[in-house]
Amino acid sequence: MLKINMIHIIKKAFFLLFLIMVATPASAQIELNITKGVVEPLRIAVSPFYAADTQSNNMASQVPLILTSNLERSGLFKAVNPQAFAQNPGSIETSGVRFPEWRATAAQFLITGKVSQTANGPRIEFRLWDVLSEKQLTGTAFTTTRQNWRRIAHIISDQIYKRITGEEGYFDSRIVYISETGPPQKRIKRLAIMDQDSANHKYLTDGRNLVLTPRFSPTEQKITYMEFTRSGAKVYLYNLQTGQRENIGNFKGISFAPRFSPDGRGLIMSIATNGNTDIYSYDIDSKRLNKITSNRAIDTAPSYSPDGRQIVFESDRGGTQQLYTMSSSGSGLHRITFGKGRYANPVWSPRGDLIAFTRMYKGKFYIGVIRPDGSGERLITTAYHVEGPSWSPNGRVLTYFKETSSSGSKQARLYTVDITGFNEKWLKTPRDGSDPAWSPLNK
Amino acid sequence: MATLTHNKTDLGLDNGMKAALIISVIVHISVFVGSVVGLPFIKKDIPNIVAIPITIEMINTAEKTQTSAKPKNTPQRPKMVKETPPDLTPSPPDEKLKEPEPVPIPDPIKKPKPPIKKENPKEKIKPKPKKEVTKKEPPKPKKDFSSVLKNLTPDAVDKPAPPRMLTNNAEEGQDATVTLKMSISELEAIQRTIYPCWNIPSGAKYAESLQVKIKMFMNPDATIRDAVIVNGAFVKSDPAYRAAAESALRAVRNPRCSPLPLPMNKYKQWKTIIMNFDPSNAL
């Protein structure tokens, strides 16, 4: 009896051993590093919007065109040819998106929409779809007055841009610049403003006086600019909503218009007195001027960091024209450029991570960017004469102007370029243009 | 005088104790073997001397004979089959109040009902799209070993990064008892397949620091069943990180780079794959 029990127990034990050996799974997991990729535009399909009634027809076809134009102009997106579209707006409206067919167009994202009329004006609705995962990423409806419909298209562009890239957009903004006409000796310069896609262009001054270097306020629809009158150079503060302008000072010895502080309540500028140029801050309300640098060198072209705590400026105190940063009170001076040639016109990005500048070297001009600690300098465009960079509201795009002169005539044009250095595009203006300044996002 | 009736063996053990001893030995052995087999950290003490090539060399695609960089299947045209798509329940669009300048926006309007669409099976399938579909060649990647960001600087202070050595070595994933391991060239082939599908968000702020870990769950036919973000906590709080994570997910889900060139007989090895998307060298 004992023997049978023992055998039974031994069998059980071996069975247990067998189970243990078989049941423990092989633990395998590959881990790979992906350190290379491509940088190419994301493919999007922008479907014409569905028009709920005949009144909405125009907007239903125009809004997608503006979306396509904005997104493609950013260089980050490439629109699929509409001829390849799988569904028409009516089919999308009634049966929903047929994702396998849209995948066949190689689009990664699909934008659909609908326009209808309400008592308060047109209602424009859009949806952004991820074609691969078949999910809606975002969707919003807007209602506005008839005249504002273009702005809705820009706001939608910003929402799409933000959802996909994770960054704020910049399409609902404007650019103010100096419009130029005439021969080099008798150049007529007028202040002008337009949407960032060159639409809705308007002149703000009549060209009787020379105007220069407009700058946009970061908080309000106001600009500063310089005007040369018979009684000297004046700095004006121009309210775009009211059309009123006020002379904020006859700052003697100022050579270009001041920039705003990030809270919009102050200005920063450089003034030359007795052959010495220094940096000053100015409080708009109290009208108080405060000297920040006092150095025998020429300290000029200051620009605030987006948190207002630092200033970047151009100085030749080191022997050559280079860029420096300092605290807004003037302490903690730090030189950030050391390259050959001359550095000028630094502008701090609204994103805070880069400073744009103009550099002159061996007879050529460059627009470049550099990190505030002085590392990572990159020159991203060059021309015989190119300068005056200004940042888009999201710090991704720069605008500037290039000048060429041939056989007695001069040509000046505005351009935009992405901070990666790619996708330089001509920014269309009715006549020549220079000194562009980009507004913040419209409120 | 009464004598003890139980038997004694030479060792002085009786039958009951003998059985107990045997069982005890067997259980001890099974525990030992089970831990050796099942616990990886003990297993590692036993070095695996299977000859896996550890030499790292930069191999050009042209010199490779075995695995190709191109995805095995050419892009398929969608089948001419009527299929009912899944229920479309997109979340209703949020009505937003926007204040276009200079006119103030009117009052908010009620949210529209979320449309639930079902495809009408009788509807004709539209004619297939034309040229766009066939142009599926993976585009030429930018210069291999320098930054993808443009730099015209005549005397650039920052030199381009040196070519990055293959960091994935065969020592990863070697815990299996199964003897069929992934070779270097097989792992390289996977990497090379994914490269053209990873569209790096290059202009983002501190883009070089946006590293994303994706865990892929593979089907036996080397297509992807599912993919998740491993360090997904950041997705909600950081839109730039979300964009980087989504670019990584798009890379692994892209039909252009699927199925991966994986050896079918080693499925156990590549059932789950973790991919570390690291743009620091590319920017």
XYZ file of C-alpha atoms in Angstrom:
726
model
C 0.000 0.000 0.000
C 2.771 2.320 0.906
C 4.607 1.523 -2.284
C 1.646 2.415 -4.521
C 1.209 5.698 -2.732
C 4.858 6.533 -3.174
C 4.799 5.868 -6.888
C 1.720 8.026 -7.182
C 3.408 10.832 -5.334
C 6.539 10.588 -7.414
C 4.485 10.723 -10.626
C 2.731 13.807 -9.414
C 6.013 15.437 -8.556
C 7.465 14.818 -11.968
C 4.323 16.116 -13.599
C 4.654 19.265 -11.556
C 8.256 19.624 -12.660
C 7.220 19.197 -16.280
C 4.568 21.861 -15.955
C 6.983 24.324 -14.482
C 9.442 23.875 -17.296
C 6.859 24.229 -20.011
C 4.781 27.005 -18.567
C 7.427 29.662 -18.091
C 7.260 31.695 -21.280
C 10.258 32.815 -23.248
C 10.539 36.525 -22.421
C 11.532 38.190 -25.650
C 11.230 41.855 -26.505
C 13.159 43.688 -29.137
C 14.051 47.276 -28.483
C 15.229 49.445 -31.348
C 16.415 53.006 -31.627
C 15.046 55.069 -34.455
C 17.441 57.958 -34.830
C 16.864 58.953 -38.402
C 13.850 60.101 -40.244
C 12.751 62.514 -42.872
C 11.608 66.078 -42.703
C 8.881 66.427 -45.221
C 5.488 68.041 -45.412
C 2.556 66.113 -43.976
C 0.093 65.102 -46.613
C -3.360 66.540 -46.116
C -6.540 66.302 -48.113
C -8.696 69.418 -47.881
C -12.124 68.551 -49.138
C -14.394 71.292 -50.433
C -16.917 72.094 -47.742
C -20.519 71.085 -47.952
C -22.853 73.979 -48.696
C -26.165 73.606 -46.918
C -27.777 76.151 -49.227
C -26.923 78.136 -52.353
C -25.955 81.181 -50.311
C -23.167 79.166 -48.739
C -21.710 77.968 -52.032
C -19.041 80.613 -52.328
C -17.675 80.189 -48.827
C -17.891 76.418 -49.034
C -15.413 76.478 -51.898
C -13.307 79.463 -50.807
C -12.621 78.546 -47.182
C -10.889 75.262 -48.099
C -8.776 77.151 -50.633
C -7.577 79.552 -47.939
C -6.907 76.610 -45.601
C -4.879 74.869 -48.290
C -2.965 78.013 -49.135
C -2.137 78.751 -45.480
C -1.143 75.240 -44.558
C 0.953 74.734 -47.678
C 2.645 78.092 -47.320
C 3.837 77.087 -43.886
C 5.898 74.407 -45.590
C 4.726 71.789 -43.108
C 1.875 70.456 -45.196
C 1.337 69.299 -48.724
C -2.176 69.138 -50.081
C -3.301 66.137 -52.079
C -4.507 66.945 -55.568
C -8.311 67.315 -55.428
C -8.580 65.155 -58.521
C -7.610 62.210 -56.361
C -10.416 62.789 -53.873
C -12.472 59.786 -53.008
C -15.709 61.395 -51.917
C -17.586 64.568 -52.692
C -18.846 66.795 -49.861
C -22.421 65.572 -50.284
C -21.382 61.980 -49.798
C -19.343 62.864 -46.721
C -22.307 64.747 -45.309
C -24.777 61.941 -45.807
C -22.681 58.818 -45.398
C -19.689 59.918 -43.406
C -16.029 59.622 -44.265
C -15.016 56.466 -46.103
C -11.550 56.168 -44.675
C -10.136 53.334 -46.790
C -10.769 55.388 -49.903
C -9.149 58.450 -48.409
C -6.175 56.366 -47.330
C -5.713 55.471 -50.945
C -4.939 59.120 -51.689
C -1.917 58.804 -49.367
C -3.298 61.623 -47.233
C -2.562 61.329 -43.539
C -5.114 63.945 -42.555
C -8.466 64.909 -43.977
C -10.276 68.199 -43.475
C -14.005 68.360 -44.092
C -16.517 71.057 -43.344
C -19.914 72.564 -43.809
C -21.245 76.066 -44.361
C -24.781 77.173 -43.596
C -26.584 80.446 -42.990
C -28.006 81.537 -39.665
C -29.842 84.618 -38.531
C -26.554 86.007 -37.248
C -24.535 85.290 -40.331
C -22.723 82.380 -41.942
C -21.896 79.343 -39.817
C -18.716 77.568 -40.818
C -17.918 74.179 -39.345
C -14.852 72.010 -39.892
C -13.539 68.623 -38.775
C -9.966 67.353 -38.841
C -9.595 63.593 -39.294
C -6.639 61.254 -38.836
C -7.007 59.050 -41.879
C -4.810 56.213 -40.611
C -6.485 55.788 -37.260
C -9.930 56.873 -38.570
C -10.482 59.291 -35.714
C -11.672 62.848 -35.547
C -8.911 64.938 -34.032
C -10.765 68.199 -33.640
C -13.837 70.001 -34.881
C -15.314 73.419 -34.275
C -18.098 75.582 -35.622
C -17.912 79.354 -35.952
C -20.538 81.936 -36.635
C -19.652 85.418 -37.739
C -20.687 88.351 -39.849
C -20.412 88.124 -43.570
C -17.371 90.406 -43.880
C -15.323 88.348 -41.461
C -15.472 85.014 -43.184
C -11.830 85.104 -44.273
C -10.811 85.418 -40.665
C -12.691 82.224 -39.853
C -10.635 80.449 -42.482
C -7.464 81.708 -40.781
C -8.707 80.700 -37.340
C -9.512 77.217 -38.645
C -6.033 77.047 -40.189
C -4.565 77.890 -36.779
C -6.626 75.188 -35.059
C -5.538 72.555 -37.559
C -1.926 73.670 -37.331
C -2.000 73.586 -33.551
C -3.651 70.179 -33.276
C -1.142 68.550 -35.596
C 2.101 70.295 -34.673
C 1.346 71.015 -31.025
C 2.271 74.667 -31.535
C 0.207 77.806 -31.788
C -0.594 78.822 -35.316
C 0.071 82.158 -36.942
C -2.431 82.498 -39.747
C -4.880 84.825 -38.030
C -2.442 87.727 -38.045
C -1.355 90.703 -40.083
C 1.836 92.209 -41.387
C 2.598 95.892 -41.439
C 5.406 97.087 -43.700
C 6.788 99.966 -45.745
C 5.481 100.025 -49.265
C 8.026 101.492 -51.699
C 7.655 102.952 -55.145
C 9.674 105.150 -57.452
C 13.308 105.480 -58.493
C 16.081 105.158 -55.882
C 16.659 108.885 -55.647
C 13.015 109.698 -55.180
C 11.660 106.746 -53.297
C 8.111 107.143 -51.995
C 7.533 105.206 -48.803
C 4.129 104.510 -47.294
C 3.058 102.575 -44.260
C 0.822 99.650 -45.268
C -0.917 96.707 -43.622
C -2.309 93.417 -44.916
C -3.322 89.933 -43.735
C -0.403 87.508 -43.512
C -1.611 85.939 -46.773
C -1.414 89.330 -48.517
C -5.171 89.843 -48.595
C -7.033 92.959 -47.423
C -4.180 95.327 -48.215
C -4.474 98.950 -47.014
C -2.225 102.010 -46.996
C -1.943 103.829 -43.683
C 0.054 106.923 -44.676
C 0.033 108.961 -47.848
C 3.734 108.985 -48.711
C 4.382 112.667 -48.192
C 6.899 111.961 -45.442
C 9.491 109.274 -45.230
C 8.410 106.467 -42.891
C 10.528 103.672 -41.444
C 10.642 100.595 -39.241
C 7.087 99.912 -38.086
C 6.801 97.720 -34.957
C 3.703 95.937 -33.701
C 2.513 96.007 -30.127
C 2.293 92.514 -28.620
C -0.905 93.309 -26.764
C -2.940 95.778 -28.773
C -3.690 96.744 -32.332
C -1.107 99.522 -32.248
C 2.156 100.162 -34.033
C 5.103 102.473 -33.587
C 6.953 103.842 -36.545
C 9.274 106.661 -37.454
C 8.322 109.543 -39.648
C 10.737 112.157 -40.962
C 9.053 115.521 -41.081
C 10.431 118.955 -41.696
C 10.787 119.415 -37.983
C 12.791 116.277 -37.578
C 12.285 112.600 -36.921
C 9.212 111.716 -34.913
C 8.101 108.503 -33.300
C 4.399 107.840 -33.723
C 2.070 105.460 -31.958
C -0.682 104.489 -34.391
C -3.949 102.916 -33.246
C -5.133 100.626 -36.053
C -8.653 100.309 -34.777
C -9.336 104.018 -34.477
C -6.888 105.276 -37.088
C -5.619 107.807 -34.554
C -1.961 108.433 -34.124
C -0.050 110.273 -31.480
C 3.428 111.616 -31.427
C 5.070 109.998 -28.442
C 8.276 111.928 -28.576
C 10.770 113.795 -30.567
C 13.525 111.535 -29.470
C 16.482 113.314 -30.869
C 19.117 110.966 -32.085
C 16.880 108.003 -32.644
C 17.481 106.169 -35.866
C 14.749 103.572 -35.911
C 11.441 103.094 -34.192
C 11.331 101.641 -30.710
C 10.174 98.118 -29.962
C 7.471 97.339 -27.445
C 7.947 95.627 -24.115
C 6.074 92.315 -23.821
C 3.319 93.858 -21.713
C 2.818 96.565 -24.320
C 3.170 99.322 -21.772
C 6.741 100.281 -22.504
C 9.124 100.863 -25.340
C 12.800 100.187 -25.750
C 15.062 102.163 -28.061
C 18.533 103.483 -28.632
C 19.304 107.187 -28.659
C 22.491 108.891 -29.797
C 23.655 111.856 -27.742
C 26.991 113.570 -28.203
C 28.254 110.882 -30.477
C 27.433 108.085 -28.057
C 24.504 105.726 -28.524
C 22.890 104.017 -25.560
C 19.788 101.996 -24.786
C 16.772 103.515 -23.088
C 13.432 102.204 -21.911
C 10.340 104.367 -21.998
C 7.098 104.063 -20.095
C 4.188 105.010 -22.360
C 1.845 106.095 -19.571
C 4.234 108.088 -17.409
C 6.322 109.152 -20.393
C 9.443 108.504 -18.390
C 12.718 107.685 -20.106
C 15.159 105.416 -18.335
C 18.783 104.943 -19.381
C 19.899 101.305 -19.330
C 23.396 101.239 -20.812
C 26.105 103.808 -20.437
C 29.079 102.712 -22.368
C 31.294 104.565 -24.787
C 30.492 102.035 -27.453
C 27.475 102.127 -29.718
C 24.742 100.085 -28.043
C 21.718 99.871 -30.262
C 18.813 97.855 -31.718
C 17.501 96.418 -28.441
C 14.779 93.767 -28.225
C 13.055 92.267 -25.159
C 12.759 88.562 -24.388
C 9.103 87.425 -24.276
C 9.132 87.380 -20.471
C 10.495 90.915 -20.389
C 13.377 89.933 -18.151
C 16.153 90.214 -20.688
C 17.252 92.385 -23.563
C 19.302 91.417 -26.591
C 21.101 94.201 -28.413
C 23.891 95.044 -30.773
C 27.102 96.638 -29.526
C 30.631 97.274 -30.705
C 32.090 97.447 -27.221
C 34.060 94.295 -27.916
C 35.737 95.815 -30.923
C 33.379 94.565 -33.593
C 29.618 94.752 -33.985
C 28.291 91.772 -32.025
C 25.222 90.680 -30.069
C 24.863 90.816 -26.300
C 22.197 89.951 -23.764
C 21.596 91.613 -20.422
C 18.879 91.820 -17.827
C 16.194 94.436 -18.365
C 17.884 96.587 -15.746
C 21.197 96.474 -17.533
C 23.108 93.998 -15.389
C 24.429 90.563 -16.257
C 25.941 91.431 -19.613
C 26.716 88.423 -21.768
C 28.170 88.365 -25.253
C 26.513 85.740 -27.459
C 28.077 86.042 -30.903
C 31.706 85.665 -31.847
C 31.619 85.114 -35.583
C 33.388 87.072 -38.254
C 31.703 90.024 -39.832
C 29.066 92.202 -38.187
C 25.881 91.299 -36.382
C 22.878 93.608 -36.268
C 19.133 93.935 -35.663
C 18.591 91.155 -33.138
C 14.966 90.193 -32.448
C 13.940 87.784 -29.700
C 11.446 85.105 -30.792
C 8.004 85.159 -29.101
C 8.647 81.516 -28.303
C 11.749 82.558 -26.378
C 14.047 79.870 -27.729
C 15.768 81.775 -30.533
C 17.064 85.202 -31.474
C 17.010 86.257 -35.126
C 19.519 88.714 -36.509
C 21.136 90.156 -39.600
C 24.765 89.397 -40.273
C 27.091 91.028 -42.757
C 30.146 89.138 -43.884
C 32.381 89.509 -46.908
C 30.002 91.737 -48.718
C 26.978 89.513 -48.237
C 24.004 89.778 -45.952
C 22.495 86.893 -44.035
C 19.487 86.327 -41.813
C 20.319 83.936 -39.008
C 19.044 82.515 -35.748
C 20.904 81.721 -32.562
C 19.929 80.399 -29.144
C 19.928 82.945 -26.337
C 22.939 81.281 -24.748
C 24.907 81.829 -27.935
C 24.882 78.255 -29.199
C 23.446 76.794 -32.372
C 23.968 79.736 -34.688
C 22.493 79.051 -38.121
C 22.336 81.335 -41.111
C 19.202 80.546 -42.999
C 19.058 82.889 -45.948
C 21.361 85.206 -47.819
C 21.216 87.884 -50.437
C 23.076 90.861 -51.729
C 21.078 92.853 -49.203
C 18.697 91.215 -46.762
C 17.709 92.421 -43.354
C 15.081 93.365 -40.792
C 13.797 89.993 -39.555
C 10.465 89.905 -37.742
C 8.889 86.880 -36.049
C 5.497 85.299 -36.661
C 3.371 85.104 -33.492
C 4.329 81.468 -32.909
C 8.066 81.915 -33.421
C 8.165 79.453 -36.324
C 8.433 81.780 -39.294
C 10.507 84.845 -40.027
C 9.680 87.639 -42.399
C 12.307 90.019 -43.794
C 13.046 91.954 -46.926
C 15.572 91.551 -49.704
C 16.830 94.309 -51.919
C 18.343 94.014 -55.317
C 19.500 96.808 -57.548
C 20.170 96.600 -61.225
C 20.885 99.305 -63.768
C 19.696 102.202 -61.696
C 16.508 100.646 -60.423
C 15.963 99.181 -57.039
C 13.723 96.331 -56.091
C 12.704 95.413 -52.567
C 10.571 92.398 -51.714
C 9.236 90.751 -48.600
C 9.884 87.103 -47.870
C 9.041 84.503 -45.251
C 11.057 81.464 -44.230
C 10.584 78.693 -41.696
C 13.101 78.565 -38.855
C 14.393 75.258 -40.141
C 15.719 77.285 -43.026
C 13.516 75.728 -45.627
C 10.542 76.969 -47.525
C 11.523 80.531 -48.324
C 8.552 82.205 -50.001
C 7.906 85.568 -51.560
C 5.315 87.519 -49.561
C 3.268 89.243 -52.181
C 2.693 92.993 -51.995
C 1.163 95.313 -54.606
C 4.396 97.307 -54.941
C 7.874 96.878 -53.476
C 8.130 96.416 -49.744
C 10.601 96.590 -46.863
C 10.725 96.610 -43.060
C 7.976 94.063 -42.396
C 6.614 93.687 -38.862
C 4.385 90.783 -37.899
C 1.413 91.330 -35.596
C 0.468 89.003 -32.756
C -2.574 86.778 -33.326
C -5.677 88.866 -33.871
C -7.844 88.895 -30.803
C 9.595 -7.964 26.152
C 7.844 -6.127 23.320
C 9.970 -5.382 20.304
C 9.501 -2.550 17.868
C 7.586 -3.746 14.871
C 8.564 -1.239 12.188
C 11.248 -2.034 9.737
C 14.494 -0.316 9.573
C 16.597 0.120 6.506
C 20.309 0.254 6.560
C 20.212 3.958 6.808
C 18.004 3.767 9.748
C 14.974 5.225 7.928
C 11.567 3.691 7.907
C 9.284 3.493 4.882
C 7.304 6.595 5.686
C 10.378 8.716 6.004
C 11.784 7.228 2.815
C 8.779 8.391 0.829
C 8.972 11.776 2.359
C 12.660 12.015 1.511
C 12.072 11.116 -2.122
C 9.254 13.596 -2.496
C 11.315 16.253 -0.852
C 14.209 15.688 -3.223
C 11.943 15.755 -6.240
C 10.260 18.960 -5.193
C 13.586 20.587 -4.483
C 14.858 19.614 -7.922
C 11.738 20.877 -9.632
C 11.939 24.206 -7.826
C 15.571 24.585 -8.776
C 15.011 23.706 -12.398
C 11.921 25.866 -12.575
C 13.783 28.901 -11.288
C 16.678 28.348 -13.622
C 14.355 28.101 -16.553
C 11.868 30.753 -15.575
C 13.785 33.515 -13.853
C 15.805 35.610 -16.243
C 18.243 37.062 -13.809
C 19.463 33.705 -12.786
C 19.537 32.655 -16.402
C 21.857 35.494 -17.268
C 24.594 33.995 -15.228
C 24.827 31.318 -17.809
C 26.510 33.113 -20.671
C 25.039 32.510 -24.046
C 27.871 31.582 -26.266
C 25.891 31.248 -29.449
C 27.977 33.000 -32.023
C 26.287 36.296 -32.694
C 28.335 38.789 -34.701
C 29.127 41.725 -32.458
C 31.281 43.651 -34.881
C 29.573 46.853 -35.773
C 30.137 48.175 -39.224
C 28.358 50.736 -41.275
C 26.896 48.715 -44.027
C 25.592 50.387 -47.121
C 22.223 49.382 -48.311
C 23.782 48.354 -51.601
C 26.046 45.809 -50.007
C 23.220 44.099 -48.218
C 22.106 40.863 -49.790
C 19.491 39.512 -47.486
C 16.901 41.928 -46.327
C 15.720 44.784 -48.447
C 14.833 48.212 -47.184
C 11.695 48.411 -49.227
C 8.485 47.150 -47.686
C 7.582 43.772 -49.051
C 4.253 44.700 -50.484
C 3.740 47.381 -53.027
C 0.865 49.581 -51.956
C -2.392 47.875 -52.552
C -5.333 49.446 -54.206
C -8.342 49.169 -51.964
C -10.437 46.116 -52.655
C -13.589 46.510 -54.659
C -15.676 45.204 -51.812
C -18.621 46.957 -50.328
C -17.954 47.248 -46.676
C -19.954 48.860 -43.970
C -17.651 51.264 -42.241
C -17.691 51.375 -38.448
C -20.336 53.538 -36.863
C -19.248 57.088 -37.230
C -19.803 58.844 -33.986
C -17.532 61.808 -34.173
C -17.656 63.993 -31.131
C -19.804 67.023 -31.822
C -17.823 70.069 -32.737
C -17.516 72.547 -29.908
C -19.111 75.808 -30.698
C -16.545 78.417 -29.893
C -17.012 82.063 -29.261
C -14.646 83.940 -31.432
C -14.270 87.646 -31.495
C -13.156 88.598 -34.962
C -12.008 92.149 -34.974
C -13.570 94.654 -35.199
C -17.107 93.251 -34.891
C -18.006 91.332 -31.734
C -19.260 87.769 -32.146
C -22.930 86.948 -31.588
C -24.225 84.645 -28.846
C -23.339 80.985 -28.644
C -25.448 78.620 -30.637
C -26.713 75.218 -29.487
C -24.440 72.296 -30.206
C -25.479 70.291 -33.256
C -26.413 66.639 -32.722
C -23.531 64.278 -33.399
C -24.302 62.691 -36.742
C -24.357 58.900 -36.770
C -23.834 57.858 -40.313
C -24.237 54.427 -41.814
C -23.148 53.753 -45.318
C -25.894 53.019 -47.764
C -24.815 49.684 -49.207
C -26.489 50.453 -52.483
C -24.286 53.464 -53.139
C -21.888 53.006 -55.993
C -18.239 52.926 -55.147
C -16.543 55.864 -56.824
C -13.904 55.247 -59.460
C -10.502 54.808 -57.913
C -8.209 57.802 -57.531
C -5.471 58.098 -60.097
C -1.874 59.149 -60.048
C -1.416 60.217 -56.442
C -1.813 56.628 -55.309
C 1.014 55.131 -57.285
C 3.667 57.614 -56.240
C 4.591 55.800 -53.072
C 8.356 55.746 -53.325
C 9.826 56.626 -49.967
C 11.315 60.059 -50.491
C 15.075 60.517 -50.348
C 16.011 61.204 -46.783
C 18.091 64.306 -46.110
C 21.854 63.948 -45.757
C 22.492 61.019 -43.498
C 24.909 62.354 -40.991
C 24.307 66.026 -40.662
C 21.488 68.030 -39.201
C 18.299 68.327 -41.195
C 18.216 72.014 -40.297
C 19.609 74.394 -42.860
C 22.841 76.167 -42.076
C 24.686 78.456 -44.446
C 27.261 79.565 -41.892
C 30.665 79.750 -43.588
C 32.487 78.715 -40.446
C 29.856 76.830 -38.513
C 30.611 76.739 -34.823
C 28.509 73.645 -34.297
C 29.872 70.794 -36.344
C 27.426 68.207 -37.651
C 27.073 65.230 -35.341
C 29.286 62.248 -36.081
C 27.553 59.257 -37.635
C 25.646 57.452 -34.997
C 26.687 53.891 -34.431
C 24.078 51.235 -34.305
C 23.011 51.343 -30.740
C 20.790 48.384 -30.790
C 22.868 45.350 -30.167
C 22.014 41.750 -30.168
C 22.355 41.715 -26.421
C 18.903 43.248 -26.141
C 16.168 40.695 -26.008
C 18.439 37.798 -25.362
C 16.575 36.516 -22.382
C 14.661 33.907 -24.303
C 15.329 30.290 -23.997
C 14.424 29.993 -27.678
C 17.554 29.666 -29.701
C 16.396 31.589 -32.814
C 17.562 35.120 -32.141
C 17.228 38.204 -34.287
C 20.412 38.961 -36.076
C 21.979 42.371 -36.484
C 21.036 42.584 -40.108
C 17.446 41.728 -39.354
C 17.241 44.439 -36.717
C 18.914 46.918 -39.028
C 16.396 46.106 -41.701
C 13.553 47.023 -39.368
C 15.165 50.346 -38.539
C 15.776 51.147 -42.172
C 12.187 50.369 -43.032
C 10.864 52.806 -40.474
C 13.219 55.705 -41.268
C 11.444 56.983 -44.383
C 8.102 56.880 -42.600
C 9.142 58.909 -39.599
C 8.398 62.528 -40.297
C 10.352 64.334 -37.595
C 8.708 67.443 -36.165
C 11.815 69.474 -36.727
C 10.842 73.022 -35.908
C 9.314 72.412 -32.520
C 10.778 74.137 -29.497
C 13.540 71.940 -28.077
C 12.619 69.427 -30.766
C 15.834 67.524 -30.197
C 14.684 66.537 -26.720
C 11.321 65.096 -27.750
C 12.001 61.373 -27.409
C 9.096 58.987 -27.745
C 8.898 55.300 -26.885
C 6.361 53.260 -28.830
C 5.404 49.673 -28.027
C 4.225 47.762 -31.085
C 2.160 44.596 -30.949
C 2.712 42.618 -34.119
C 0.606 40.166 -36.060
C 2.258 36.970 -37.261
C 2.258 38.383 -40.798
C 4.535 41.227 -39.681
C 1.824 43.851 -39.876
C 1.068 45.890 -36.838
C -1.889 45.037 -34.672
C -1.624 47.867 -32.201
C 0.767 50.516 -30.985
C 0.863 52.449 -27.744
C 2.963 55.260 -26.392
C 5.053 53.924 -23.531
C 5.731 57.186 -21.711
C 2.249 58.441 -22.425
C 1.830 60.626 -19.373
C 3.297 63.639 -21.155
C 0.837 63.477 -24.001
C -1.940 65.189 -22.104
C 0.171 67.943 -20.635
C 2.478 68.874 -23.481
C 1.111 69.566 -26.979
C 4.601 69.496 -28.486
C 5.194 66.080 -26.971
C 1.823 64.913 -28.236
C 2.757 66.024 -31.738
C 6.054 64.136 -31.497
C 4.274 61.044 -30.131
C 1.722 61.159 -32.922
C 4.459 61.453 -35.521
C 6.007 58.287 -34.096
C 2.643 56.494 -34.121
C 2.090 57.574 -37.714
C 5.496 56.173 -38.607
C 4.708 52.706 -37.265
C 1.159 52.684 -38.624
C 2.035 53.952 -42.088
C 1.013 51.342 -44.664
C 4.051 52.409 -46.720
C 6.303 50.854 -44.118
C 4.253 47.800 -43.380
C 4.661 44.879 -43.176
C 8.097 45.028 -41.586
C 10.816 42.781 -43.009
C 10.642 40.286 -40.172
C 11.634 36.607 -40.265
C 8.426 34.629 -39.949
C 10.035 31.813 -38.031
C 11.128 34.101 -35.230
C 7.698 35.487 -34.402
C 8.176 34.912 -30.695
C 11.107 37.290 -30.811
C 9.286 40.149 -32.460
C 5.768 39.752 -31.095
C 6.297 42.992 -29.265
C 8.760 45.584 -30.425
C 9.711 48.730 -28.602
C 10.879 51.613 -30.741
C 12.695 54.588 -29.273
C 12.185 57.581 -31.541
C 15.057 59.907 -30.797
C 15.535 63.020 -32.948
C 18.529 64.381 -31.057
C 21.044 63.387 -33.693
C 18.944 64.363 -36.646
C 18.433 67.977 -35.557
